[in-house]
JSON list of C-alpha atoms in Angstrom, two decimals:
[
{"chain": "A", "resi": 1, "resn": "UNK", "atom": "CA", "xyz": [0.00, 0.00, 0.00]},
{"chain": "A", "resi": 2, "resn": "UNK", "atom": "CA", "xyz": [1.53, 3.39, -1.04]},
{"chain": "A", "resi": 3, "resn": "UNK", "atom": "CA", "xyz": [-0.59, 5.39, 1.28]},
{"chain": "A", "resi": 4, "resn": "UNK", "atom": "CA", "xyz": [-1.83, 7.20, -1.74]},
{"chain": "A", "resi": 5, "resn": "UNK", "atom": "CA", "xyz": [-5.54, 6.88, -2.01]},
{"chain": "A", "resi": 6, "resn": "UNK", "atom": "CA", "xyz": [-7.62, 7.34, -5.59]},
{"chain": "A", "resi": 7, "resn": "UNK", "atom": "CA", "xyz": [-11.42, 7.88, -5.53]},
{"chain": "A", "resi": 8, "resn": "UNK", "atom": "CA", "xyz": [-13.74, 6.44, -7.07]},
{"chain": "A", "resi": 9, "resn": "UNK", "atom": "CA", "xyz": [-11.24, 3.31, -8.68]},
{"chain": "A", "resi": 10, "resn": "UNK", "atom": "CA", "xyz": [-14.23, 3.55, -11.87]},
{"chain": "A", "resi": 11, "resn": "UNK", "atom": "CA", "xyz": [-16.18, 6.12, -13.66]},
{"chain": "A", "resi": 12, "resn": "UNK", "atom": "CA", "xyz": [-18.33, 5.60, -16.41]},
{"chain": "A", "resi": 13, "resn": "UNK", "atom": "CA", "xyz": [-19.71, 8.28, -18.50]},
{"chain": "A", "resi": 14, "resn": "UNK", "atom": "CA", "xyz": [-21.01, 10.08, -21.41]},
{"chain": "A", "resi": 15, "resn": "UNK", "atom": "CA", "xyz": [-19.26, 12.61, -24.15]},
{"chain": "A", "resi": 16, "resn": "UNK", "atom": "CA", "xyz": [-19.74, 15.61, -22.95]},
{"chain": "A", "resi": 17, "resn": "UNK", "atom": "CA", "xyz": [-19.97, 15.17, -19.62]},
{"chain": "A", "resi": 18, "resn": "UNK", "atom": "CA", "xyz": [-17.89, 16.23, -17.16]},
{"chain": "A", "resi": 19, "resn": "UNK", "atom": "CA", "xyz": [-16.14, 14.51, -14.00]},
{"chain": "A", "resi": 20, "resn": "UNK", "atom": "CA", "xyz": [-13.62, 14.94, -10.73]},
{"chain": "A", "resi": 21, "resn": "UNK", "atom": "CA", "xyz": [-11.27, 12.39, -9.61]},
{"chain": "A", "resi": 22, "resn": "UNK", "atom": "CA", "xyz": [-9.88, 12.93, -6.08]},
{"chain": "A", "resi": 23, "resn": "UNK", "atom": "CA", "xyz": [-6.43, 11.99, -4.96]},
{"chain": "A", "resi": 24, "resn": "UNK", "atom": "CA", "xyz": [-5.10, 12.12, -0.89]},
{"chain": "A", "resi": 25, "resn": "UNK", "atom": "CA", "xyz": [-1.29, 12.11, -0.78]},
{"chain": "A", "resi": 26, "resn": "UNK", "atom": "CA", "xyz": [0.87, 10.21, 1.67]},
{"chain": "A", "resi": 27, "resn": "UNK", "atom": "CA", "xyz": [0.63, 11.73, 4.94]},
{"chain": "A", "resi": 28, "resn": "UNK", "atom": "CA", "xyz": [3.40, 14.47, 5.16]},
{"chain": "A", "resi": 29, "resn": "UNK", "atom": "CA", "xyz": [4.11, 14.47, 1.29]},
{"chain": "A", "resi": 30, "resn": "UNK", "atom": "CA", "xyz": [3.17, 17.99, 0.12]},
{"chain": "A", "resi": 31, "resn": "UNK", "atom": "CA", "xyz": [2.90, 17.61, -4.17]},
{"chain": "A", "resi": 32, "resn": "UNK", "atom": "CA", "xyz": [0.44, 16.17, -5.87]},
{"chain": "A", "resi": 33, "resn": "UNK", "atom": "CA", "xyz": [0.77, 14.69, -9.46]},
{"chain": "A", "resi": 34, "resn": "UNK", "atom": "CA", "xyz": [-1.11, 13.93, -12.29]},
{"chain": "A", "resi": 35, "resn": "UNK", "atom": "CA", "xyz": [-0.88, 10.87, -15.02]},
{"chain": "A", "resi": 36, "resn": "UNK", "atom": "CA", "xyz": [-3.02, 9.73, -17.82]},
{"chain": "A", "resi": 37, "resn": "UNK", "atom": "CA", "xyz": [-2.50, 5.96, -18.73]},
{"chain": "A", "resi": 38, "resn": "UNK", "atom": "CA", "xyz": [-3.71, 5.08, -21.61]},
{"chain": "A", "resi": 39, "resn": "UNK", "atom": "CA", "xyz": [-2.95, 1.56, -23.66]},
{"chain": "A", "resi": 40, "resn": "UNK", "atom": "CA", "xyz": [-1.23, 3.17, -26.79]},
{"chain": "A", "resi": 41, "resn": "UNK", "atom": "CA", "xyz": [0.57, 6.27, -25.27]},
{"chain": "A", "resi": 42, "resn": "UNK", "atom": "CA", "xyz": [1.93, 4.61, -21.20]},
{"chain": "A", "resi": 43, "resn": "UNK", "atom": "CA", "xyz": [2.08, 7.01, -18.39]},
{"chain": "A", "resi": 44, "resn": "UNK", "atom": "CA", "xyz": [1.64, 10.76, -19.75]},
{"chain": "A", "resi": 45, "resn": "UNK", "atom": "CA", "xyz": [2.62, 13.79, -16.74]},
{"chain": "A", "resi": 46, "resn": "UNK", "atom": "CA", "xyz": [-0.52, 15.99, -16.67]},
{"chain": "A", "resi": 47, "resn": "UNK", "atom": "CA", "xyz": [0.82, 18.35, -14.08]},
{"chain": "A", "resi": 48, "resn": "UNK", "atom": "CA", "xyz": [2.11, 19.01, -10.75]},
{"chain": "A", "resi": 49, "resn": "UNK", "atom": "CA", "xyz": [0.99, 20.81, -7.29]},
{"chain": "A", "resi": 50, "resn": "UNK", "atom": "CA", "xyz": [3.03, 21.38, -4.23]},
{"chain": "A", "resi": 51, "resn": "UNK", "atom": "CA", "xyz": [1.40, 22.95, -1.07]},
{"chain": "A", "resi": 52, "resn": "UNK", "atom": "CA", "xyz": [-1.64, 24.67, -3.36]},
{"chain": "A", "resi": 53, "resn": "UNK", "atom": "CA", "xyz": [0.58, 25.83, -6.18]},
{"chain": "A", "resi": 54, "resn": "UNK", "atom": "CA", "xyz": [0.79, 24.77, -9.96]},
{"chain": "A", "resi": 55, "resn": "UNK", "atom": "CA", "xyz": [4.52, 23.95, -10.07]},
{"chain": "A", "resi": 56, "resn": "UNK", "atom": "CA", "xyz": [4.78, 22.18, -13.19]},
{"chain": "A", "resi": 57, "resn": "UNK", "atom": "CA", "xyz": [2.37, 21.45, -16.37]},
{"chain": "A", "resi": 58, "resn": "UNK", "atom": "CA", "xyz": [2.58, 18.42, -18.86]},
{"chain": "A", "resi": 59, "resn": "UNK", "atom": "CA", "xyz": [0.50, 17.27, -22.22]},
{"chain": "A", "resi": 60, "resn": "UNK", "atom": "CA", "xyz": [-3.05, 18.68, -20.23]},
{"chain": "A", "resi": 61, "resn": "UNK", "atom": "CA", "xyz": [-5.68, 19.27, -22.33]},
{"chain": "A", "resi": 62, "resn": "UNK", "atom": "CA", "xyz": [-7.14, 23.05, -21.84]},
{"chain": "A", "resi": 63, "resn": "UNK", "atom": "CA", "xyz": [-10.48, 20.70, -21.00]},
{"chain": "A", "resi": 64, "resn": "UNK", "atom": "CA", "xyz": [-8.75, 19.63, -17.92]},
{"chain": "A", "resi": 65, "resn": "UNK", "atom": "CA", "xyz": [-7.46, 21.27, -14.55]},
{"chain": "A", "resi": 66, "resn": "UNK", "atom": "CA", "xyz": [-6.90, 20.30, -11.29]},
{"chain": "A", "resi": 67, "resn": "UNK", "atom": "CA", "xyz": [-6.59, 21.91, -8.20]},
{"chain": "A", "resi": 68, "resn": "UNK", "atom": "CA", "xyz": [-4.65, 21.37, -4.27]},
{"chain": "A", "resi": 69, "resn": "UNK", "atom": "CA", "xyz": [-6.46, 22.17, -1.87]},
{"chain": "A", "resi": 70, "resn": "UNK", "atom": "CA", "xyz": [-4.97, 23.38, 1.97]},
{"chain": "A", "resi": 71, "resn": "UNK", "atom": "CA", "xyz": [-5.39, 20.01, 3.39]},
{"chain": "A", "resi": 72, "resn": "UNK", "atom": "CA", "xyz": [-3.11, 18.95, 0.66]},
{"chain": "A", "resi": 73, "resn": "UNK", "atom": "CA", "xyz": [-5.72, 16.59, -1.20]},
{"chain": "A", "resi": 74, "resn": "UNK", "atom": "CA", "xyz": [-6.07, 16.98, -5.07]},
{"chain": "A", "resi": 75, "resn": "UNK", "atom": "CA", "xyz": [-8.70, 16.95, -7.68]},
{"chain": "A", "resi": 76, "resn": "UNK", "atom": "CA", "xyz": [-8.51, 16.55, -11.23]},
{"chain": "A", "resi": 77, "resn": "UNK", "atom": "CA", "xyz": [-10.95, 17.82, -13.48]},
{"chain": "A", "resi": 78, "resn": "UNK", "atom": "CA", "xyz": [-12.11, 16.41, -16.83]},
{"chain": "A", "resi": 79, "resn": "UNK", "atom": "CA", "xyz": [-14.81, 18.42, -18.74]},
{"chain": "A", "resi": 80, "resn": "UNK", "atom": "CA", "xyz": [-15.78, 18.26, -22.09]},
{"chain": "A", "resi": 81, "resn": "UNK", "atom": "CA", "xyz": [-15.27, 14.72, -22.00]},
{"chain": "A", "resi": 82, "resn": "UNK", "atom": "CA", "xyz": [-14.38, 12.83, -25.63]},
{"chain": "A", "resi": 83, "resn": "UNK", "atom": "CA", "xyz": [-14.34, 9.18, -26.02]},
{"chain": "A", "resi": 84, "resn": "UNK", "atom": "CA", "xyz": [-10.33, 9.28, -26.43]},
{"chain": "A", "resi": 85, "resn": "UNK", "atom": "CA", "xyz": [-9.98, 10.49, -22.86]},
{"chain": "A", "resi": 86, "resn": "UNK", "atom": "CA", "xyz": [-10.81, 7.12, -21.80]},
{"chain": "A", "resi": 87, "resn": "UNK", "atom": "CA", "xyz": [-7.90, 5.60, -19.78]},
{"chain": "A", "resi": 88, "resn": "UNK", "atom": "CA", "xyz": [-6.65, 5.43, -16.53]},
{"chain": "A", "resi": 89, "resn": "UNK", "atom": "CA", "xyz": [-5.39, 8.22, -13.93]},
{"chain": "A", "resi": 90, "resn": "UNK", "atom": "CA", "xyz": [-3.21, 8.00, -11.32]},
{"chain": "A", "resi": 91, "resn": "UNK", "atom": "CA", "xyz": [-2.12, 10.30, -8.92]},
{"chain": "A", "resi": 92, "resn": "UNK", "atom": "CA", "xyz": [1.13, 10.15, -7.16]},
{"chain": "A", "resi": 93, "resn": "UNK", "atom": "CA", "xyz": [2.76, 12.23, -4.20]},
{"chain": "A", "resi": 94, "resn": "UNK", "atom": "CA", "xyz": [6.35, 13.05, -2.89]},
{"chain": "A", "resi": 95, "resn": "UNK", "atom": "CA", "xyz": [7.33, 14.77, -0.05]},
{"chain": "A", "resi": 96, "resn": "UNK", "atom": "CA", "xyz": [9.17, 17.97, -1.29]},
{"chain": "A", "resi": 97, "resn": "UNK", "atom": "CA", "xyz": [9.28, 19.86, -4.82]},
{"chain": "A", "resi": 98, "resn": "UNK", "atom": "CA", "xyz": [11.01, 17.54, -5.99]},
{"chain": "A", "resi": 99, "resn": "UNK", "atom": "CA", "xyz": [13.96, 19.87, -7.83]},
{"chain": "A", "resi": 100, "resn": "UNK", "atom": "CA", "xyz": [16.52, 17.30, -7.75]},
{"chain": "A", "resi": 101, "resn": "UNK", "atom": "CA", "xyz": [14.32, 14.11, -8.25]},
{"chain": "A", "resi": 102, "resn": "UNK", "atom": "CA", "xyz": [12.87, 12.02, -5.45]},
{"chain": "A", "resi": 103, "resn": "UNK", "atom": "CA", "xyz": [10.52, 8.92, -5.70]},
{"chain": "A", "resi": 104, "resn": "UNK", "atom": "CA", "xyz": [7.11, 9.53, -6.58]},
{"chain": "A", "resi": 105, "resn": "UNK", "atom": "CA", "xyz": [4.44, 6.80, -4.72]},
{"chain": "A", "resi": 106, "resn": "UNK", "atom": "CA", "xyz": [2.02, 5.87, -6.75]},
{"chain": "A", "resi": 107, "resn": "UNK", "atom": "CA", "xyz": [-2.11, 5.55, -5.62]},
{"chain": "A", "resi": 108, "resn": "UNK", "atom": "CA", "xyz": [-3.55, 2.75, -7.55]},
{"chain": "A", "resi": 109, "resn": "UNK", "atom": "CA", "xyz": [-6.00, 5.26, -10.03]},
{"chain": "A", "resi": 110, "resn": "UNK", "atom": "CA", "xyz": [-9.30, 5.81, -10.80]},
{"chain": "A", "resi": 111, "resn": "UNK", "atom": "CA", "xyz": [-10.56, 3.67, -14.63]},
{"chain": "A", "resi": 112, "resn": "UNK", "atom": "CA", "xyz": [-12.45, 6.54, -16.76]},
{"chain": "A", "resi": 113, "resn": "UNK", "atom": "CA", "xyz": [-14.70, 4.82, -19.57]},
{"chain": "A", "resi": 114, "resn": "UNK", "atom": "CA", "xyz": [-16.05, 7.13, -22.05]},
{"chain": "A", "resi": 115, "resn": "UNK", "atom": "CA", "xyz": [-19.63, 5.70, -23.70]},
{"chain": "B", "resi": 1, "resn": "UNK", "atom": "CA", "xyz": [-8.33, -5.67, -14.63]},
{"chain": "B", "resi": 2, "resn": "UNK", "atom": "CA", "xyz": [-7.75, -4.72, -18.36]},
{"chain": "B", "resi": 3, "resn": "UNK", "atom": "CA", "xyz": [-3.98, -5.31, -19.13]},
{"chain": "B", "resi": 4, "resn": "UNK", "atom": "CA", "xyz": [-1.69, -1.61, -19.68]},
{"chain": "B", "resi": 5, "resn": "UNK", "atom": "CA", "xyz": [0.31, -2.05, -22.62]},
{"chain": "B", "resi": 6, "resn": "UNK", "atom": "CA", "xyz": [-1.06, -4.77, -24.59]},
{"chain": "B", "resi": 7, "resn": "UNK", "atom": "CA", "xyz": [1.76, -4.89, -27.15]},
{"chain": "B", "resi": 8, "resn": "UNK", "atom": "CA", "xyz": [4.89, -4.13, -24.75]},
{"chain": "B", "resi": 9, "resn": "UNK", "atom": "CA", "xyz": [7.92, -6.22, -25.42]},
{"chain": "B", "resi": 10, "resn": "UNK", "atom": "CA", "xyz": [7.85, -9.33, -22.69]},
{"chain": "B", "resi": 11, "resn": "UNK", "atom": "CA", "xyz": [10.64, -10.79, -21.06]},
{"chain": "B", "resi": 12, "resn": "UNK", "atom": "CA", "xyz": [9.74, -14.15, -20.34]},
{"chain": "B", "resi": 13, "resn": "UNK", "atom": "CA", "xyz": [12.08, -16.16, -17.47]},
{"chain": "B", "resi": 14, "resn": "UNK", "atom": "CA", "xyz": [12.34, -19.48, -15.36]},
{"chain": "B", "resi": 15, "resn": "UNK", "atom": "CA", "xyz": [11.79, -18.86, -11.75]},
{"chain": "B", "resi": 16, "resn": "UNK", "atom": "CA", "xyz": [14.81, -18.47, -10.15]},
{"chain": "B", "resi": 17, "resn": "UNK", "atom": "CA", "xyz": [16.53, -17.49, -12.93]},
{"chain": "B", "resi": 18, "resn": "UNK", "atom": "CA", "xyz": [17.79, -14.06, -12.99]},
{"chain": "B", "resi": 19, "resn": "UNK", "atom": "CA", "xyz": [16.07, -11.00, -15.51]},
{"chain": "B", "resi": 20, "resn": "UNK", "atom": "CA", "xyz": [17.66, -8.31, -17.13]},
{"chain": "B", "resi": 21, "resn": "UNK", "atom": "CA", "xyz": [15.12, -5.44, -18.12]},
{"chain": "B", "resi": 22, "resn": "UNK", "atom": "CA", "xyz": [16.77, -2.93, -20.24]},
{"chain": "B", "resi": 23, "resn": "UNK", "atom": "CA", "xyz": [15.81, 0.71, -20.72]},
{"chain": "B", "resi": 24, "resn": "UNK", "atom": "CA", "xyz": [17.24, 3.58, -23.41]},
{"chain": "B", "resi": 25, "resn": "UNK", "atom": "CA", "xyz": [16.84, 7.04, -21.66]},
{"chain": "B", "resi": 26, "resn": "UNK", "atom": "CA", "xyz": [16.44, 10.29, -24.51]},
{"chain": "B", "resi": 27, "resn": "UNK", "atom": "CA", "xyz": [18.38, 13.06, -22.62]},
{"chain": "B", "resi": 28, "resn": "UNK", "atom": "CA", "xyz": [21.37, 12.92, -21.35]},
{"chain": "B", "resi": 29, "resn": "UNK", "atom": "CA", "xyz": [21.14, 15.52, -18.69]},
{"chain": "B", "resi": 30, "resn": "UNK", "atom": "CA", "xyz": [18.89, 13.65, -17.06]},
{"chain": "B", "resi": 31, "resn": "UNK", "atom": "CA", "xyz": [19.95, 12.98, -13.53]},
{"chain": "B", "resi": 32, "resn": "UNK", "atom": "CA", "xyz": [17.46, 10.90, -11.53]},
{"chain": "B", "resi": 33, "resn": "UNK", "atom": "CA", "xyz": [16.40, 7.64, -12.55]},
{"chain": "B", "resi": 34, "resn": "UNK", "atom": "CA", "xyz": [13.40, 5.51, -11.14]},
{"chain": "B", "resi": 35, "resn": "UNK", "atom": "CA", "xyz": [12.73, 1.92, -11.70]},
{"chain": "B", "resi": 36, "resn": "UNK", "atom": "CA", "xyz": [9.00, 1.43, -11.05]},
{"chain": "B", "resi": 37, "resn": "UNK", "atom": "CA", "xyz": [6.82, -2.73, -11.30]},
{"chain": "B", "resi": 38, "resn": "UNK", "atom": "CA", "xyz": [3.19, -2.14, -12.34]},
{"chain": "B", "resi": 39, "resn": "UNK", "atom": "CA", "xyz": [0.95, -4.93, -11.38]},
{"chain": "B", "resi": 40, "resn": "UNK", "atom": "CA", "xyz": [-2.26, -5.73, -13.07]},
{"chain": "B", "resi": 41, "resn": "UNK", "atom": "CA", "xyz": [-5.33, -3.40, -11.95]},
{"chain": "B", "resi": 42, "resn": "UNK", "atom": "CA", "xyz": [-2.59, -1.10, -9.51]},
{"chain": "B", "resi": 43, "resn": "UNK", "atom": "CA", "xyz": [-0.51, 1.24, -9.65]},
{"chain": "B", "resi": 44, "resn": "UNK", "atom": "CA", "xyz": [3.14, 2.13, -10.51]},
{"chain": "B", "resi": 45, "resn": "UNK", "atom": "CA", "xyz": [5.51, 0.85, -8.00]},
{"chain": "B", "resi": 46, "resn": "UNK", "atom": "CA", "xyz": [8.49, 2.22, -6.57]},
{"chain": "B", "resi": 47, "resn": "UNK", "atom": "CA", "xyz": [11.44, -0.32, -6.79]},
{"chain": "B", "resi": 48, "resn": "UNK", "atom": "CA", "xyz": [14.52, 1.87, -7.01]},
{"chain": "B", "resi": 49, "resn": "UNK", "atom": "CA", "xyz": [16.23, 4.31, -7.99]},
{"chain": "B", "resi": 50, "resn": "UNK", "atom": "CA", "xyz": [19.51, 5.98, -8.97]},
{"chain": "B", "resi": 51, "resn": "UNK", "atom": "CA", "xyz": [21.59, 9.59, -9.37]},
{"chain": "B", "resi": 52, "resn": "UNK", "atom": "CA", "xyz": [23.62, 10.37, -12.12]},
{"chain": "B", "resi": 53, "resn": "UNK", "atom": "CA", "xyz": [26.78, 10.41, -10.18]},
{"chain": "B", "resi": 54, "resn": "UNK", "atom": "CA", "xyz": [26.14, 6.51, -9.31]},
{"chain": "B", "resi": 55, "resn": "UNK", "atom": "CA", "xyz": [26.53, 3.87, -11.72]},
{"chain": "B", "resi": 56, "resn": "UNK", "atom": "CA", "xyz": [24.76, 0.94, -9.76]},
{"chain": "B", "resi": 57, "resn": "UNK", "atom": "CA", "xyz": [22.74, 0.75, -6.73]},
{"chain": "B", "resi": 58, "resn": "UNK", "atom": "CA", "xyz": [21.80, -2.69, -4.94]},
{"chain": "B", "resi": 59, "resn": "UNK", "atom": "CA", "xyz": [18.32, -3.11, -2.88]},
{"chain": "B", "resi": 60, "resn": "UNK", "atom": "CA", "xyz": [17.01, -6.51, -2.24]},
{"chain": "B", "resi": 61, "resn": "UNK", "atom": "CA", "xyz": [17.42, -8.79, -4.59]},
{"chain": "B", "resi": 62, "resn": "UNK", "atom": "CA", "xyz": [17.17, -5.76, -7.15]},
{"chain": "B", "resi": 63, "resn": "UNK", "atom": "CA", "xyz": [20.11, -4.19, -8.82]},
{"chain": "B", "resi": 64, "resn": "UNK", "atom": "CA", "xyz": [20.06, -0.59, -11.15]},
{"chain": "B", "resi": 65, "resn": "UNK", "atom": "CA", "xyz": [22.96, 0.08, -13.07]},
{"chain": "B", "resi": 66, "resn": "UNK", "atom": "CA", "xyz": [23.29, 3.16, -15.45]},
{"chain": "B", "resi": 67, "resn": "UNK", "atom": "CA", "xyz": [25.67, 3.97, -17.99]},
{"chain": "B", "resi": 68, "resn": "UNK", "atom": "CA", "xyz": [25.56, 7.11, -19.10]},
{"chain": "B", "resi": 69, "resn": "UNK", "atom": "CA", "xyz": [27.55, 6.94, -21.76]},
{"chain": "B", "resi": 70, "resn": "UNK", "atom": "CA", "xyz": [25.19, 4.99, -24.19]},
{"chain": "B", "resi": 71, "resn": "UNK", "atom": "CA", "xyz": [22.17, 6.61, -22.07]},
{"chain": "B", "resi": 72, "resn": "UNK", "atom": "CA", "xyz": [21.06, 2.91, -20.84]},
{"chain": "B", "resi": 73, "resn": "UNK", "atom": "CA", "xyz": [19.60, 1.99, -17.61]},
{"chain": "B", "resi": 74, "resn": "UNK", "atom": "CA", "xyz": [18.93, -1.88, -16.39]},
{"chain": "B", "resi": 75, "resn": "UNK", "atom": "CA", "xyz": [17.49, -3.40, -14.00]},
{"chain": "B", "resi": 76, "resn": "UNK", "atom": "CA", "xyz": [18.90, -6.65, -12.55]},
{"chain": "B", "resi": 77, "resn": "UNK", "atom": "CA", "xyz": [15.95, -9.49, -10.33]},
{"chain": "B", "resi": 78, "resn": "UNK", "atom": "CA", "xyz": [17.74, -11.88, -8.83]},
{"chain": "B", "resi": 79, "resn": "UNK", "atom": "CA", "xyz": [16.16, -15.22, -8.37]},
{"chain": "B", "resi": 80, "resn": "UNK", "atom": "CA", "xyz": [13.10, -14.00, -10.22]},
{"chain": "B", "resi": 81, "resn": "UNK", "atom": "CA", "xyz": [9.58, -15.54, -8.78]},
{"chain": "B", "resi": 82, "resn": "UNK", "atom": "CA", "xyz": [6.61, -15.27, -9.91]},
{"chain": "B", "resi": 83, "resn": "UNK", "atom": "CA", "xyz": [5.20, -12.45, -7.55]},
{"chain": "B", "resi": 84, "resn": "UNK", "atom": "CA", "xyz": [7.86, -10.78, -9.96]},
{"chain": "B", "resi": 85, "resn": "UNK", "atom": "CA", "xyz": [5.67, -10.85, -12.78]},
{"chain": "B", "resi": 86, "resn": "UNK", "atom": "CA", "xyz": [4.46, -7.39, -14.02]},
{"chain": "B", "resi": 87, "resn": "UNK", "atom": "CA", "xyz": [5.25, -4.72, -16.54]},
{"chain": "B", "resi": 88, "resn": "UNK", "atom": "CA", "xyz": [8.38, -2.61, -15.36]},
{"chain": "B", "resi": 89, "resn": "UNK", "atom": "CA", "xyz": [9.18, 0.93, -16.00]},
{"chain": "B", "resi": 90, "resn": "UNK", "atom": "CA", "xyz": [11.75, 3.14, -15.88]},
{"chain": "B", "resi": 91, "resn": "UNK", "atom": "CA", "xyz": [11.59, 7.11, -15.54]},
{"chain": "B", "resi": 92, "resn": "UNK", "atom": "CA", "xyz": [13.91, 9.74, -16.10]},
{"chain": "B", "resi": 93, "resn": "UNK", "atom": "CA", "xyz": [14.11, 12.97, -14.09]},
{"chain": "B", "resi": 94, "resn": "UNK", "atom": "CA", "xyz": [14.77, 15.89, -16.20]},
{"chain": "B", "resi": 95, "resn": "UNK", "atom": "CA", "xyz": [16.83, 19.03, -14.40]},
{"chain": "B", "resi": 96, "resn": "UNK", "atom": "CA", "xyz": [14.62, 22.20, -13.53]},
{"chain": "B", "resi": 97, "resn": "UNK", "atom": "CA", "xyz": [11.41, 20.35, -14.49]},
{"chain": "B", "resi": 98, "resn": "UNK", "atom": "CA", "xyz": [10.29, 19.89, -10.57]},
{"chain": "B", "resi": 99, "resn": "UNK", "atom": "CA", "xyz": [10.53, 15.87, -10.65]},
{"chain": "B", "resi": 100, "resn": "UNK", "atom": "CA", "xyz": [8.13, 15.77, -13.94]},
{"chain": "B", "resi": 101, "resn": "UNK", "atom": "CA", "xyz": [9.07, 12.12, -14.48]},
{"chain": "B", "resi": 102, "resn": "UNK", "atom": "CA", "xyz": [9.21, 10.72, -18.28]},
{"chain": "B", "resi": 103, "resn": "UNK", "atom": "CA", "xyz": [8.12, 7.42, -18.29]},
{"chain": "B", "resi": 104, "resn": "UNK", "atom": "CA", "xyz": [9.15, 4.71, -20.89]},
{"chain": "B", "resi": 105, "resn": "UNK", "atom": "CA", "xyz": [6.78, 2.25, -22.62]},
{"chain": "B", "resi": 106, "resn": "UNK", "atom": "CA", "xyz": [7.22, -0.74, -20.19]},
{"chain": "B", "resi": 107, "resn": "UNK", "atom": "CA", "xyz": [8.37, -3.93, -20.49]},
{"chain": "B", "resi": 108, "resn": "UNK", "atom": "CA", "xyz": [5.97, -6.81, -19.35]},
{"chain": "B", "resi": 109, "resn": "UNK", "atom": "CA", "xyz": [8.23, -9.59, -17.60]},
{"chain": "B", "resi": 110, "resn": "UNK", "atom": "CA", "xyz": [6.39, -13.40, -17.74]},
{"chain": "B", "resi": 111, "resn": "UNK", "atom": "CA", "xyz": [8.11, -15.72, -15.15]},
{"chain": "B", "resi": 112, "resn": "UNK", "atom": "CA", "xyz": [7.18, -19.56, -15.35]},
{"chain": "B", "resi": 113, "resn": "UNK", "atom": "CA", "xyz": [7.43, -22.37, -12.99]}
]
């Protein structure tokens, strides 16, 4: 168990529609980041939060944002949604910034099925 | 739960045997290196990981070397089993980009009785 907890583990939904995933870091571990999983592209960085702040941004779709909140939880946001946004998301956390690389723990994601 | 990666390369080894997963990084001022196992339906997770200034670290029965020269990173199992089954990736860390790991494509190791 990496102490990293995903909610709900499966969404299924509609184009158009729109949905939040919720991530809860390992206690003390202050950023937050985001990865889309898909079968044909592996694990794609969305973006980054430490302590509340947007620290670093990946391939995220204009459609999408996220959001840390002061107890240090996370949400991603998918709006819009398009049947080639299905895949999986995980969230991971690490304790500091992470400027000079440290390990990233992994929670086990949440499955997003576009119908 | 649905298999990640359908159509990654597989490694497949006797248990007990030892595995070799191999990895090509892109940039070569990379300076943090991660060795993550993904098991079906779960997420990434970490095995271990390496600096630039190192060219092998040892955990338990796990091995990373790097050689920076040809940008290549392995990872050594020693007397594989088959709770070692699982599609392993490595990640790169790329200076000033706040630990914004790049993750390559996986490599599904099969270990048989």
């Amino acid at each position: 168990d990496s102490g990293v907890t995903q909610t709900p583990k499966h969404l299924i939904t509609a184009t158009g529609q729109r949905v939040t995933l919720r991530c809860s870091p390992r206690s003390g571990d202050l950023s937050v980041y985001w990865y889309q999983q898909s079968l044909d592209q592996g694990l794609q960085f969305l973006i980054q939060y430490y302590n509340g702040e947007e620290r670093a941004k990946g391939n995220i779709l204009e459609r999408f944002s996220a959001q840390q909140f002061p107890d240090l939880h996370s949400e991603l946001n998918l709006s819009s949604l398009e049947l080639g946004d299905s895949a999986l998301y995980f969230c991971a956390s690490s304790e500091g910034q992470g400027a000079f690389g440290q390990p990233q723990h992994f929670g086990d994601g949440t499955r997003l099925s576009i119908l | 739960g649905e298999s990640v990666g359908l159509h990654l390369p597989t490694l497949s080894v006797q248990e007990g045997d030892n595995s070799i997963i191999n990895c090509a990084y892109s940039n070569s001022a990379s300076d943090y290196f991660i060795w993550y196992k993904q098991e079906s339906g779960k997420g990434p997770q970490f095995i271990i990981d390496i600096r630039s200034n190192m060219d092998k670290r040892q955990g338990q029965r796990v091995t990373v070397l790097l050689n920076k020269t040809v940008k290549h990173l392995s990872l050594q199992i020693a007397a594989t089993q088959p709770g070692d089954s699982a599609v392993y990736f490595c990640a790169e860390n790329r200076p000033g980009g706040y630990n914004k790991l790049i993750f390559g494509a996986g490599t599904r190791l099969a270990v048989h009785p």
